[in-house]
Coordinates of C-alpha atoms in Angstrom, one line a residue:
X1 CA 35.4 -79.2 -5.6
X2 CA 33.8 -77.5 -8.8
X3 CA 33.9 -73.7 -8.8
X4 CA 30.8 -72.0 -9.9
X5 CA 31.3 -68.9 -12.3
X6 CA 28.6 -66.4 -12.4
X7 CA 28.5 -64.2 -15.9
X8 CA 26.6 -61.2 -16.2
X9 CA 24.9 -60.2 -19.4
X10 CA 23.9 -56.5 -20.1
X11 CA 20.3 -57.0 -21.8
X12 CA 19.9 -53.7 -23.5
X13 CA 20.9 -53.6 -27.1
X14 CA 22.8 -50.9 -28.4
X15 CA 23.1 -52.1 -32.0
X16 CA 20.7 -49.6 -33.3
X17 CA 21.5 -46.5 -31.9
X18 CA 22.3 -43.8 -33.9
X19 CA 23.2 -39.7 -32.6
X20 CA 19.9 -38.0 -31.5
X21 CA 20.4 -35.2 -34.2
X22 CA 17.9 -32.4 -35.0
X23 CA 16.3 -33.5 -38.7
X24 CA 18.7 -30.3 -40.7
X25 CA 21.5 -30.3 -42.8
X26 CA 24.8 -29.2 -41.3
X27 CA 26.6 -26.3 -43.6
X28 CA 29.6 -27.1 -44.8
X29 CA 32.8 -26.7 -42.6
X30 CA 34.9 -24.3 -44.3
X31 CA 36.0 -20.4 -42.7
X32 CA 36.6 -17.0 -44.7
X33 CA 40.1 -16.8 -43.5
X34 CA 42.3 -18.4 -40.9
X35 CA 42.0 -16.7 -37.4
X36 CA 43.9 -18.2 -34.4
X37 CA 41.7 -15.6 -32.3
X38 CA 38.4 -17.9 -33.3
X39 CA 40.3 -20.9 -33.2
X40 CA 40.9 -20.1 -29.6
X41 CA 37.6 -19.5 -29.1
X42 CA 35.9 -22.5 -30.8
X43 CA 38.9 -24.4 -28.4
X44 CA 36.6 -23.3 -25.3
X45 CA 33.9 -25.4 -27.1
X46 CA 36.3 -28.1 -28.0
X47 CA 37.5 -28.8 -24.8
X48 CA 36.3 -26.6 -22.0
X49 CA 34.6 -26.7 -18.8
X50 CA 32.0 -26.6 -21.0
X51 CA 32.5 -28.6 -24.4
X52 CA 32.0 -30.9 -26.4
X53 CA 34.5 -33.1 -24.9
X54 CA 33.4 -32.7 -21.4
X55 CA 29.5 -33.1 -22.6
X56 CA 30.7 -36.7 -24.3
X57 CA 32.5 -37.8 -21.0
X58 CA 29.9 -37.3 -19.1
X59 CA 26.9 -38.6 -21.5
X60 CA 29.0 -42.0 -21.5
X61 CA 29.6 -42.4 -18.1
X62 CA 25.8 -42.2 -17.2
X63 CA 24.9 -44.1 -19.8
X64 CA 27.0 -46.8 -18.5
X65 CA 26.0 -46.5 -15.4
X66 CA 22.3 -46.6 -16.6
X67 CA 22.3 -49.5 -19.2
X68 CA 21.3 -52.2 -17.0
X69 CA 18.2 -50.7 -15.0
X70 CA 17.3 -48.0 -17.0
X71 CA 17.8 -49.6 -20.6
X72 CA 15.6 -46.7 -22.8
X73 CA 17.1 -43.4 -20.6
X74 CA 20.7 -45.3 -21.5
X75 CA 20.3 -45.4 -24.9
X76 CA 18.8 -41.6 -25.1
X77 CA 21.9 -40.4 -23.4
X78 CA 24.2 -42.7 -26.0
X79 CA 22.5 -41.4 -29.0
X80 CA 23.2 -37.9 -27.6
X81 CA 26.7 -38.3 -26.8
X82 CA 26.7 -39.9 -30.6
X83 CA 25.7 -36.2 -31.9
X84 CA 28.6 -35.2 -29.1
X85 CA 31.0 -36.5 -31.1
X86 CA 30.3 -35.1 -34.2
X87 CA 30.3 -31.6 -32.7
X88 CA 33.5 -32.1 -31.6
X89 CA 34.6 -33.8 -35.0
X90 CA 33.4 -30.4 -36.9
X91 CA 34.9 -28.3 -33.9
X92 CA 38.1 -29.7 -34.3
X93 CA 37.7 -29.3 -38.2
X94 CA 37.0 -25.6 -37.7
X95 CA 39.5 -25.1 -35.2
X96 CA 42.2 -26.6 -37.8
X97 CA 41.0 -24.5 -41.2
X98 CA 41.3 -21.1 -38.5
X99 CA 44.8 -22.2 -37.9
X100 CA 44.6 -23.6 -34.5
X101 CA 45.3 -26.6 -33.2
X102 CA 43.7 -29.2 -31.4
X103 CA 45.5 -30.5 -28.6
X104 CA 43.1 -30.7 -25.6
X105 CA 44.1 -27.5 -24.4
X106 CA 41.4 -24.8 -24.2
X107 CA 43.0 -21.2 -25.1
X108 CA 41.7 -18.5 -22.9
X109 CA 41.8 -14.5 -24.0
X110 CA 43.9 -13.9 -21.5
X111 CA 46.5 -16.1 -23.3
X112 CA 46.2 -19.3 -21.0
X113 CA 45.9 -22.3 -21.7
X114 CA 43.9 -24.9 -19.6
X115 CA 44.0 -28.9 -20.3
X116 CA 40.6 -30.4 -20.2
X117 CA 39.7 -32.3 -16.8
X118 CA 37.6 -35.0 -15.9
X119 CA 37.1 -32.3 -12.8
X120 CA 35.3 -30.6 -15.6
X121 CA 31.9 -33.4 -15.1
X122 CA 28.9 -33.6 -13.2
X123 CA 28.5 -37.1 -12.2
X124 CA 25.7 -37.9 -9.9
X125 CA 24.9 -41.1 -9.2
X126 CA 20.9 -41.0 -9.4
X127 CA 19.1 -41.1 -12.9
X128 CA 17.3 -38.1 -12.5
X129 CA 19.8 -36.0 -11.5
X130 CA 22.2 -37.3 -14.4
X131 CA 19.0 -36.2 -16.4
X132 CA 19.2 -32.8 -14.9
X133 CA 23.3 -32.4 -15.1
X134 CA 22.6 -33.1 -18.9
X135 CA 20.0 -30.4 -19.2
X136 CA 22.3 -27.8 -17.4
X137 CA 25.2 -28.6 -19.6
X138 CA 22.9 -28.3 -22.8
X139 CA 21.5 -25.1 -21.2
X140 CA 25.8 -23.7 -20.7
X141 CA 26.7 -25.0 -24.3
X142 CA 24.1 -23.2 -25.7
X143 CA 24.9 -19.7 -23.8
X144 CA 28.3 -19.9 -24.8
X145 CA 27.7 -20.7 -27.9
X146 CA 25.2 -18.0 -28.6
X147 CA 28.8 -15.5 -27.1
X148 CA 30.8 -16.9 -29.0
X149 CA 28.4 -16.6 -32.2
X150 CA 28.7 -12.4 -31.4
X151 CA 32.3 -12.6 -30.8
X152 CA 33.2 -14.0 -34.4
X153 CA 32.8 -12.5 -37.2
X154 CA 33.1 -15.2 -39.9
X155 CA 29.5 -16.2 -41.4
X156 CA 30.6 -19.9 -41.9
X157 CA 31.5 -20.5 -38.6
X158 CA 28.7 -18.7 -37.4
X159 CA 26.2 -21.1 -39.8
X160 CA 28.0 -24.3 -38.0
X161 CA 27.5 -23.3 -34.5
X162 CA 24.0 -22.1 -35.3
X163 CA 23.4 -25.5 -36.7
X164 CA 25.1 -27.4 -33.3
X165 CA 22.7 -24.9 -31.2
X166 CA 19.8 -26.6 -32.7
X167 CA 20.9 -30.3 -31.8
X168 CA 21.6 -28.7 -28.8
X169 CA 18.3 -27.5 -27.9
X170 CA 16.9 -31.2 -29.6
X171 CA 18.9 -32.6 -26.9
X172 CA 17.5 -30.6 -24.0
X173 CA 13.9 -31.6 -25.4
X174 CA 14.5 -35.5 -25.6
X175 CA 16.2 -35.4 -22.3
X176 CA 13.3 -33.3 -20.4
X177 CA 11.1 -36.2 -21.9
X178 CA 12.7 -38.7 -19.8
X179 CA 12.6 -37.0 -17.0

């Protein structure tokens, strides 16, 4: 008796992706002074509900989920969650010169501390409405963002979360294109 193997292929090509990033310079990472207060804050964005880190969890696991019917929307999402990464990259940068450190654990003002989740995602199962989980999470990083912009008083930090805002808002345009 011969046994019959079935192997499946994935036929979308991921070889040249590259992060979906608005077409400006990022300012250099650097802060006036250390400041575990802002450190704290830029944690939130690190590794929050909403963050960096939850926004590349749940990028990936749609575009997984996508890449064999829905080959283009897939490799949107994975050049988004590309640009993901490097937030979180010059997050955790920032977070470090400030004096914090990055451990997963978002510091709140009221002196807790919460480890990030996967309880955090939005993970439907139907394109469009991973399409529209993306927008909203855009749509949150960009509000707290803009708070955390008038809470810290540090123009270099400022200049780098300006500058994420605008990939930000690139994403929200490229993903309402899809749609």
């Amino acid at each position: 008796m011969q046994e019959t193997k079935t192997v499946l292929t994935d036929t979308c090509s991921f070889a040249d992706i590259r992060p979906a990033m608005a077409s400006l310079p990022y300012p250099p990472v650097q802060v006036s002074a250390k400041n575990p207060a802002y450190a704290n804050l830029l944690s939130i964005d690190y590794c929050g509900s909403v963050s960096e880190l939850s926004a590349i969890t749940q990028y990936i696991n749609s575009e997984n989920r996508l890449s064999c019917e829905h080959c283009s929307m897939a490799k949107t999402i994975l050049g988004i969650a590309m640009a993901e990464m490097m937030h979180l990259q010059k997050l955790g940068e920032l977070i470090h010169l400030l004096g914090g450190n990055i451990d997963y654990a978002a510091k709140q003002p009221n002196g807790r501390m919460r480890l990030w989740t996967p309880e955090y995602l939005t993970l439907p199962e139907q394109p469009q409405k991973m399409i529209a989980a993306g927008i909203e999470s855009e749509q949150g990083a960009i509000k707290q963002y803009r708070m955390h912009m008038q809470m810290i008083r540090d123009e270099h930090v400022n200049a780098v979360l300006a500058r994420i805002i605008k990939d930000e808002e690139y994403h929200i345009m490229l993903l309402k294109g899809i749609m």
